[in-house]
Coordinates of C-alpha atoms in Angstrom, one line a residue:
X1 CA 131.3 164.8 106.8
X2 CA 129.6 168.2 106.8
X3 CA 129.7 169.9 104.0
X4 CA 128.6 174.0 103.3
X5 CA 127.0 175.7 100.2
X6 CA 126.9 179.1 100.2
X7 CA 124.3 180.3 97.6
X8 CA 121.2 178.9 96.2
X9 CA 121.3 179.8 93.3
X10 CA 121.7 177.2 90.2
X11 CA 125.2 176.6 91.0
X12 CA 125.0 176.2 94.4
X13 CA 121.7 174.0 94.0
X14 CA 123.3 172.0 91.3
X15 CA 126.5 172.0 93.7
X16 CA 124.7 170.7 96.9
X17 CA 122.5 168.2 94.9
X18 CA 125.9 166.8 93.4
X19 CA 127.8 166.8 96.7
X20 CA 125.0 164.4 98.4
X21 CA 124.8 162.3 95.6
X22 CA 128.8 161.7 95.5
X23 CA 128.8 161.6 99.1
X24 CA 125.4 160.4 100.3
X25 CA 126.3 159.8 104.0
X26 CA 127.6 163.6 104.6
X27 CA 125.5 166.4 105.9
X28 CA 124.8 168.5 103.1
X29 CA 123.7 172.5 104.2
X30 CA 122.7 174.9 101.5
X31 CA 122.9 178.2 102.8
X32 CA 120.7 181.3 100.9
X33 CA 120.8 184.9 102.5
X34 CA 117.7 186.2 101.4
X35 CA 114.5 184.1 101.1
X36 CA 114.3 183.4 97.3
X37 CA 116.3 180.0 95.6
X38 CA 117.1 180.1 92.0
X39 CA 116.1 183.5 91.8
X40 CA 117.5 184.1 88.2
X41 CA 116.7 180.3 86.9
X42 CA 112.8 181.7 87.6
X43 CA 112.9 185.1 85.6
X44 CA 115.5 183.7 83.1
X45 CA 114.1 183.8 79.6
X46 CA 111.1 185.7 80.5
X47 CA 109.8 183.0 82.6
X48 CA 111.1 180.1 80.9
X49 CA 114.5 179.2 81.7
X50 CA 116.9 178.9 78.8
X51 CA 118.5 176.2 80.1
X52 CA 121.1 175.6 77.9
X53 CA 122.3 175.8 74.6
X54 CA 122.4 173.2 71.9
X55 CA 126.0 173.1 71.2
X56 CA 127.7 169.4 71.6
X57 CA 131.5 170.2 70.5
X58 CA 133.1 171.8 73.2
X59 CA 135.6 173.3 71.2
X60 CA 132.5 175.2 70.1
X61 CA 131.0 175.6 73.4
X62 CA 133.8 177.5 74.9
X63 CA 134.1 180.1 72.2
X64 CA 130.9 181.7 73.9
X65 CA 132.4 182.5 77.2
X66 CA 134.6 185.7 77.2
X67 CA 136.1 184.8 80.4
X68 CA 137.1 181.6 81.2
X69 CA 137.3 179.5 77.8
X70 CA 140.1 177.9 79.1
X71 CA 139.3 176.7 82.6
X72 CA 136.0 175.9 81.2
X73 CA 137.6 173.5 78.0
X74 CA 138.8 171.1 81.2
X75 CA 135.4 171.2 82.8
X76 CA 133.5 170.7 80.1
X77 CA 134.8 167.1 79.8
X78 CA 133.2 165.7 83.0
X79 CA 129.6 167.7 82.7
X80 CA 128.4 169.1 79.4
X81 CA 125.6 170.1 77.5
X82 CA 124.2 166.6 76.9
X83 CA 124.8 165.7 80.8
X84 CA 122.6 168.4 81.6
X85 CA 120.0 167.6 79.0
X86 CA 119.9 164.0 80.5
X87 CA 119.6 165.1 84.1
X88 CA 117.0 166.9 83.7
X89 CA 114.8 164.5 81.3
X90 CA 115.9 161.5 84.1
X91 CA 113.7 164.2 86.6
X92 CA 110.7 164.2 84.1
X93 CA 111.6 167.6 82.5
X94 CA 112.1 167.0 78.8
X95 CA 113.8 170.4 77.3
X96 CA 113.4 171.9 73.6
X97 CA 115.6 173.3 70.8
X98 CA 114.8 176.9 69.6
X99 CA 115.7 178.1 66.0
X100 CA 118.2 179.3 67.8
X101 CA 119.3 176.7 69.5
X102 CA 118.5 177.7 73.2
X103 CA 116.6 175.0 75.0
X104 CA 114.1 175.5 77.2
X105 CA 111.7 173.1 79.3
X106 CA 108.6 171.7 76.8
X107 CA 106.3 173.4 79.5
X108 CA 108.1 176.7 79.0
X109 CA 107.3 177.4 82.8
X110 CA 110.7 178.2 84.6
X111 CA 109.2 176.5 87.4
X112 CA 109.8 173.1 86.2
X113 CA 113.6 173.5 86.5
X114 CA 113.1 175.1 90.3
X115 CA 110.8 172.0 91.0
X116 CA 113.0 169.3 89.4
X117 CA 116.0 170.8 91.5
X118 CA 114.4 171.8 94.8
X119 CA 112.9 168.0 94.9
X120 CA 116.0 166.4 94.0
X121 CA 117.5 168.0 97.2
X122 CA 114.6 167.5 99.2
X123 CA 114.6 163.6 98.4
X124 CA 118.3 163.4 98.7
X125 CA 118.2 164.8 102.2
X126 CA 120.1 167.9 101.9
X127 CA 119.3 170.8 104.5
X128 CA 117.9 174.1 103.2
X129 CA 118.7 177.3 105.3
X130 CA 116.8 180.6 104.4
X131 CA 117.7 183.7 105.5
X132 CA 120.9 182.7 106.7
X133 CA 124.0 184.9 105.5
X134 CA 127.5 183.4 106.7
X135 CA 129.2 186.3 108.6
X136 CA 132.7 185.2 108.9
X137 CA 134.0 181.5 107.5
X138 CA 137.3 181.0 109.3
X139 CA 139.7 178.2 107.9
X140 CA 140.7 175.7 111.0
X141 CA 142.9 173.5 108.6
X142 CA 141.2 171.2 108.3
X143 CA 138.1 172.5 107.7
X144 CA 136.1 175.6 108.1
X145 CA 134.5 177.5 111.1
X146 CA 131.2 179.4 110.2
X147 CA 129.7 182.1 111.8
X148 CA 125.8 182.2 110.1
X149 CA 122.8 184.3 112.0
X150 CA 125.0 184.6 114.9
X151 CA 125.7 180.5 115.8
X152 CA 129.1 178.7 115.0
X153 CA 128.8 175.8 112.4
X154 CA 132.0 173.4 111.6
X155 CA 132.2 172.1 108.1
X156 CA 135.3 169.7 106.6
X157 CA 134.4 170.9 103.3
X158 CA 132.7 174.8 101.7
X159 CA 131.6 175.2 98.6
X160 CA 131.3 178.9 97.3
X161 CA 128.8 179.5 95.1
X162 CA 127.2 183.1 95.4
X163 CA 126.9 184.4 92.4
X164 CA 128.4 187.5 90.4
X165 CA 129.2 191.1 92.6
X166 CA 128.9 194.2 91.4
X167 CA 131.2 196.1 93.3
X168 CA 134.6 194.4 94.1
X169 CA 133.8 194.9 97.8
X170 CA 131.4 192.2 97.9
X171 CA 134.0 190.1 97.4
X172 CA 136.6 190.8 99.7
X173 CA 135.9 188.1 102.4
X174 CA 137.1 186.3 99.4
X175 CA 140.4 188.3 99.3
X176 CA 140.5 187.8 102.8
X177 CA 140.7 184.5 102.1
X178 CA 143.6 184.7 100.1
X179 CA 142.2 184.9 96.3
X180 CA 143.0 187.0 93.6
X181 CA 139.9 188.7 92.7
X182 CA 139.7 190.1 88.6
X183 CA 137.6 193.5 89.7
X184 CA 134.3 192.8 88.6
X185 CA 132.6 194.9 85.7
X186 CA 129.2 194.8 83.9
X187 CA 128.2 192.4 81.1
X188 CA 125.3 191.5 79.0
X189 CA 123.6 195.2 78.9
X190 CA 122.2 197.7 75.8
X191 CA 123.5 200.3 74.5
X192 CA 122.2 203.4 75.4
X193 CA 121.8 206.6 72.7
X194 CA 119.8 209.5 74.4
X195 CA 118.0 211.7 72.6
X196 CA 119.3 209.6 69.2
X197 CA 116.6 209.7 66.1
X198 CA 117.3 206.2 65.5
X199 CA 114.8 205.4 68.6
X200 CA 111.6 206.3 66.8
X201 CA 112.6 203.0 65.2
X202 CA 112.1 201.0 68.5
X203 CA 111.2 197.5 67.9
X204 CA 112.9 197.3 64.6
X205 CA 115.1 194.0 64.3
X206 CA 117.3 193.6 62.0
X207 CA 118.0 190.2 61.7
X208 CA 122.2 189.6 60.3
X209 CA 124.4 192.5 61.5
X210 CA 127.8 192.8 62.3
X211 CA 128.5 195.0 65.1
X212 CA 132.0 196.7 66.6
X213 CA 133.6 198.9 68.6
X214 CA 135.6 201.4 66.4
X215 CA 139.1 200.7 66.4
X216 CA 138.3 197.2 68.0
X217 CA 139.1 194.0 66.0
X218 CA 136.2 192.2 67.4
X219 CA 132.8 191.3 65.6
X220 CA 129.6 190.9 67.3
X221 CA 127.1 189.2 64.6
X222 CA 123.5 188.3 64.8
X223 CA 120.2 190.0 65.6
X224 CA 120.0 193.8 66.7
X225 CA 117.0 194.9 67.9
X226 CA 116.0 198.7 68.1
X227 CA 115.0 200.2 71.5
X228 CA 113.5 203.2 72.8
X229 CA 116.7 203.7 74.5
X230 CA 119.2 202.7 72.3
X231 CA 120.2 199.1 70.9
X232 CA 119.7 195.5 72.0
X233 CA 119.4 192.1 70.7
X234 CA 122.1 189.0 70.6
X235 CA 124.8 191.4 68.4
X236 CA 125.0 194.0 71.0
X237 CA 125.1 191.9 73.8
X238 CA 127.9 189.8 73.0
X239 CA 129.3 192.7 71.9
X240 CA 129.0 194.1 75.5
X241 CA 130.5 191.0 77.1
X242 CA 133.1 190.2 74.6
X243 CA 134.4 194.2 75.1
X244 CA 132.9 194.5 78.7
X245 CA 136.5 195.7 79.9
X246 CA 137.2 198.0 77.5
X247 CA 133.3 199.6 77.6
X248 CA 134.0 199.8 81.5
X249 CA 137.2 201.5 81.3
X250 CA 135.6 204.0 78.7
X251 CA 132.9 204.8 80.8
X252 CA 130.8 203.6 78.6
X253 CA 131.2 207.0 76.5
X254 CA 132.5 205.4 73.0
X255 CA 131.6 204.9 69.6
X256 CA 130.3 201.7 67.7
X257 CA 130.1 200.4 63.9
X258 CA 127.1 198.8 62.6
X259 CA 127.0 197.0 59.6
X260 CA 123.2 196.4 58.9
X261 CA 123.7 194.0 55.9
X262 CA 126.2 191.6 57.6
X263 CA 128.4 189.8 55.9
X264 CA 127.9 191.8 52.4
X265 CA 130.9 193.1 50.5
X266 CA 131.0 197.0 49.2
X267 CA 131.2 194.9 45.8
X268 CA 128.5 193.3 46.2
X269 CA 126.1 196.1 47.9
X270 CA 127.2 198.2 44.5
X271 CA 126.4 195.1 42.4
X272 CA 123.1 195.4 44.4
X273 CA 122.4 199.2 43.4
X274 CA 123.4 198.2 39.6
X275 CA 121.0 195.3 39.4
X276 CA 118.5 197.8 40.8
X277 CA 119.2 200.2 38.1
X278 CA 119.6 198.0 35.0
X279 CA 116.2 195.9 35.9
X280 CA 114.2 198.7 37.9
X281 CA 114.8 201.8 36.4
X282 CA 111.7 203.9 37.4
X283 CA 111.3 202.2 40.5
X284 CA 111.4 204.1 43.8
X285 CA 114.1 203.6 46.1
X286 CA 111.3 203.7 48.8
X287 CA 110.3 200.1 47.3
X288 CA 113.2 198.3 47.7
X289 CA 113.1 195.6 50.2
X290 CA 116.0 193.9 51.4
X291 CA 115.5 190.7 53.9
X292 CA 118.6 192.3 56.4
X293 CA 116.9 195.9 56.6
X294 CA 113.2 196.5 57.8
X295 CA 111.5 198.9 55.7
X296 CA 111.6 201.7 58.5
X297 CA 115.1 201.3 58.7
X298 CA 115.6 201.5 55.2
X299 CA 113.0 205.0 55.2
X300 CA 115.3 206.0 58.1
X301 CA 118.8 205.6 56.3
X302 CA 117.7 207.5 53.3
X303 CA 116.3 210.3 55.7
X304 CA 119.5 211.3 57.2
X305 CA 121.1 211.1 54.0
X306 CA 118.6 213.8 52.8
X307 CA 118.2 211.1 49.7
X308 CA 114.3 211.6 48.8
X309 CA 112.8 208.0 49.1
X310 CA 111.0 208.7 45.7
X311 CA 113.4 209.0 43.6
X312 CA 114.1 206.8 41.3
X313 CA 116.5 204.3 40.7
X314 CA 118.2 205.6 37.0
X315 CA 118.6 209.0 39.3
X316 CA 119.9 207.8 41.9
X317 CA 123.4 209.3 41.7
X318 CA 127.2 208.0 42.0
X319 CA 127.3 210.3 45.2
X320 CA 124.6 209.4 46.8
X321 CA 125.3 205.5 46.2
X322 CA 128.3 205.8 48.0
X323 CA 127.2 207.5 50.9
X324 CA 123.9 204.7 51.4
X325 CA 126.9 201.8 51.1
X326 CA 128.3 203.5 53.6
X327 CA 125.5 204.1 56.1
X328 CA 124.5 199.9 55.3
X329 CA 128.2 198.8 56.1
X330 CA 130.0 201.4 58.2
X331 CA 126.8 203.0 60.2
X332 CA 128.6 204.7 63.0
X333 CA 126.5 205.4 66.5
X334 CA 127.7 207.3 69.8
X335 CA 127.3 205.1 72.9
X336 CA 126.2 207.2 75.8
X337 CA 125.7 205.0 78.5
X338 CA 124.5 201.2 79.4
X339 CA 121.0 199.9 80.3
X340 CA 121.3 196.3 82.8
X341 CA 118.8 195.0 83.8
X342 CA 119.0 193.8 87.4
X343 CA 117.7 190.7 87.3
X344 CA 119.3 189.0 84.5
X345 CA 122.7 190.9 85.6
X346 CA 125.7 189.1 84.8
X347 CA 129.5 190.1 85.7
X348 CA 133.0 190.2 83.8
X349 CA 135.3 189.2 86.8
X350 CA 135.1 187.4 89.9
X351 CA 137.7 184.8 91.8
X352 CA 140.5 184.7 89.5
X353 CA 140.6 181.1 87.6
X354 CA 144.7 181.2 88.7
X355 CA 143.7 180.3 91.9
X356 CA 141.1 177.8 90.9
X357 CA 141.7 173.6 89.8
X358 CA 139.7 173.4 86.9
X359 CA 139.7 169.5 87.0
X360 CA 138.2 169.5 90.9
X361 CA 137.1 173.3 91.5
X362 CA 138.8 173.6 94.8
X363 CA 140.9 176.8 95.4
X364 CA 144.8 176.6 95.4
X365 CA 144.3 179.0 98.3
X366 CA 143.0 176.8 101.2
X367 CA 142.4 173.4 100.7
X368 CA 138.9 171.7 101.0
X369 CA 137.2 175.6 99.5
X370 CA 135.5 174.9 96.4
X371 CA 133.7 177.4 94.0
X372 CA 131.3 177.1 91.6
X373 CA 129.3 179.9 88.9
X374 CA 129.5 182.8 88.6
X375 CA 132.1 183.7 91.7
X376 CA 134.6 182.6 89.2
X377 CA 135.9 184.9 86.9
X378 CA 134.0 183.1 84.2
X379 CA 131.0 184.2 82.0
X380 CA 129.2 183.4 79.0
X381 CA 127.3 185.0 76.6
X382 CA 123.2 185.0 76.6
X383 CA 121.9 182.0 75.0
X384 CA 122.0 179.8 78.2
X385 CA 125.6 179.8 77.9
X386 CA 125.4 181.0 81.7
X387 CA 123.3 178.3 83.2
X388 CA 125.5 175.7 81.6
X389 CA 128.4 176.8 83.2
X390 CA 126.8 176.9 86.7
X391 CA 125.9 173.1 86.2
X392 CA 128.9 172.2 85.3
X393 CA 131.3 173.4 88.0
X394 CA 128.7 172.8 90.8
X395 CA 128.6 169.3 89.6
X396 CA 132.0 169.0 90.0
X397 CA 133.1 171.3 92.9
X398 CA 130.0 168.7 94.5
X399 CA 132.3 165.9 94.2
X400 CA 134.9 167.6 96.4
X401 CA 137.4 165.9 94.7
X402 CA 140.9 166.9 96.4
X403 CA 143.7 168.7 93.8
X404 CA 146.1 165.7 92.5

């Protein structure tokens, strides 16, 4: 049997490793256009590879992908989080939990991954081609007729596993093919706010904040870091993915809702101010220090309130209490814009998962195709979230188990 992968990148790797280990007397070709593998896996986590994510409840896991929790509850069961753990430490490469809860090789050196994979393909036997984009893949039911640097290849099986497009029209040999395609948008990226005071903060973090888009139900929460651009950090990106549709259809032109305290009540932020005032009297509001709010942040609130940071605490009036709750809770920011970076960039869309067997990965479309990452219309958010689901459908689309 010969079978075709068409991307190596960690899904396809992971999908070409799989398929000669199921099927150990096929020919096994991994096909790569350019003449990098694993491209992302080596500048993921600045170097390090965040593997995966240290979350062993599925019905946990899935709540982190804002496409494809579904397809991906029926996947999970044959290749999860702890799988990947053990394949890797059965290759020599022992992973590590983060605060967290990202894991990441003990050598944090992203080359470890590439090495434990690249080997384990190399010893299985599996054929590497570089430079080699497919030009046309014909169905011949059965199997598939490939056109790749101008010679003809015949394969009984494909697997599809090229990654996330930006532009809908890199995948329309898909369409071609007879898949739905979701159009493909942005996801994972900063918010940009040009020319926005709140810059001169950059490198601020505030460490528990709930973030939304106005007039949106759904709450990003977690870390929000302060750019020179804008805003970043775990809260805005989720935010970005969970809402990548409705960011994409607003041009990116919309505004946002920032609570800097979390989780805090109006109650309780007044009860806050109170205690303040009972027990600290003459103290300067400049001195207050909550664990939520860096100090520059907290200089920078009272600043565009025009509330002077030395006054004190038994002057600090009813008025000017409400509007400081209001900028720690309800802090409202224009979005002008998106920053991606390029290398890390992730997509909202993809081969629609109607068209896709969860169970086997093969399309519904022709029979013997399989996908596997981020093709699918399936994403997660950062955290690893991403490299786990590229294990676990090229692990199974490498069985090339037929649809019941």
């Amino acid at each position: 049997m010969n079978i075709a992968v068409i991307g190596a990148g960690a899904a396809g790797f992971f999908a070409a490793i799989s398929a000669k280990q199921h099927h150990p007397e096929a020919v096994v070709h991994l096909f790569e256009k350019t003449n990098k593998v694993l491209a992302k896996v080596r500048i993921s986590g600045g170097g390090r590879c965040n593997v995966t994510h240290a979350c062993f409840d599925n019905d946990l896991l899935i709540r982190h992908y804002p496409r494809g929790e579904k397809f991906l509850k029926k996947s999970f069961h044959q290749f999860q989080v702890q799988d990947t753990i053990d394949w890797f430490t059965n290759r020599g490469v022992a992973l590590k939990t983060e605060k967290d809860q990202r894991m990441f090789p003990t050598t944090d050196d992203s080359s470890s991954i590439v090495d434990a994979l690249t080997s384990a393909y190399k010893n299985l036997g599996g054929q590497l081609h570089m430079q080699s984009a497919i030009s046309t893949l014909t169905p011949k039911n059965p199997g598939f007729e490939a056109i790749v640097n101008s010679q003809t290849y015949f394969f009984d099986r494909v697997i599809i596993a090229t990654g996330g497009a930006p532009k809908e029209a890199g995948l329309q040999w898909l369409k071609r093919l007879g898949h739905n395609i979701v159009m493909p948008v942005p996801s994972l990226f900063t918010f940009n706010l040009p020319h926005h005071p709140v810059t001169e903060l950059m490198g601020a973090v505030a460490p528990h904040v709930k973030v939304r888009v106005e007039g949106e139900k759904f709450v990003s929460k977690g870390p929000l870091l302060i750019t020179h651009w804008g805003m970043s950090g775990p809260a805005i990106l989720k935010l970005s993915a969970f809402s990548a549709r409705l960011l994409a259809e607003c041009q990116y032109e919309t505004t946002f809702v920032v609570s800097w305290l979390g989780d805090y009540t109006e109650d309780q932020v007044r009860a806050l101010f109170e205690d303040q005032i009972k027990h600290k009297p003459m103290a300067q509001l400049s001195s207050f220090r909550l664990p939520e709010v860096p100090k520059r942040l907290w200089l920078y609130l009272l600043d565009t309130l025009d509330i002077p940071s030395d006054k004190r605490w038994n002057e600090f009036s009813k008025k000017h209490r409400n509007q400081l709750l209001n900028a720690l809770l309800y802090d409202r920011y224009q979005m002008s814009g998106k920053t991606t970076f390029k290398e890390e960039f992730v997509t909202c869309g993809g081969v629609s998962l109607s068209d896709v067997d969860p169970h086997t990965l093969e399309s519904k479309r022709q029979n013997g195709l399989y996908f596997a990452g981020e093709v699918l219309d399936i994403d997660g958010v950062t955290g690893g979230f991403n490299f786990q689901a590229a294990w676990t459908t090229g692990f199974i689309a490498g069985k090339l188990q037929s649809r019941a």
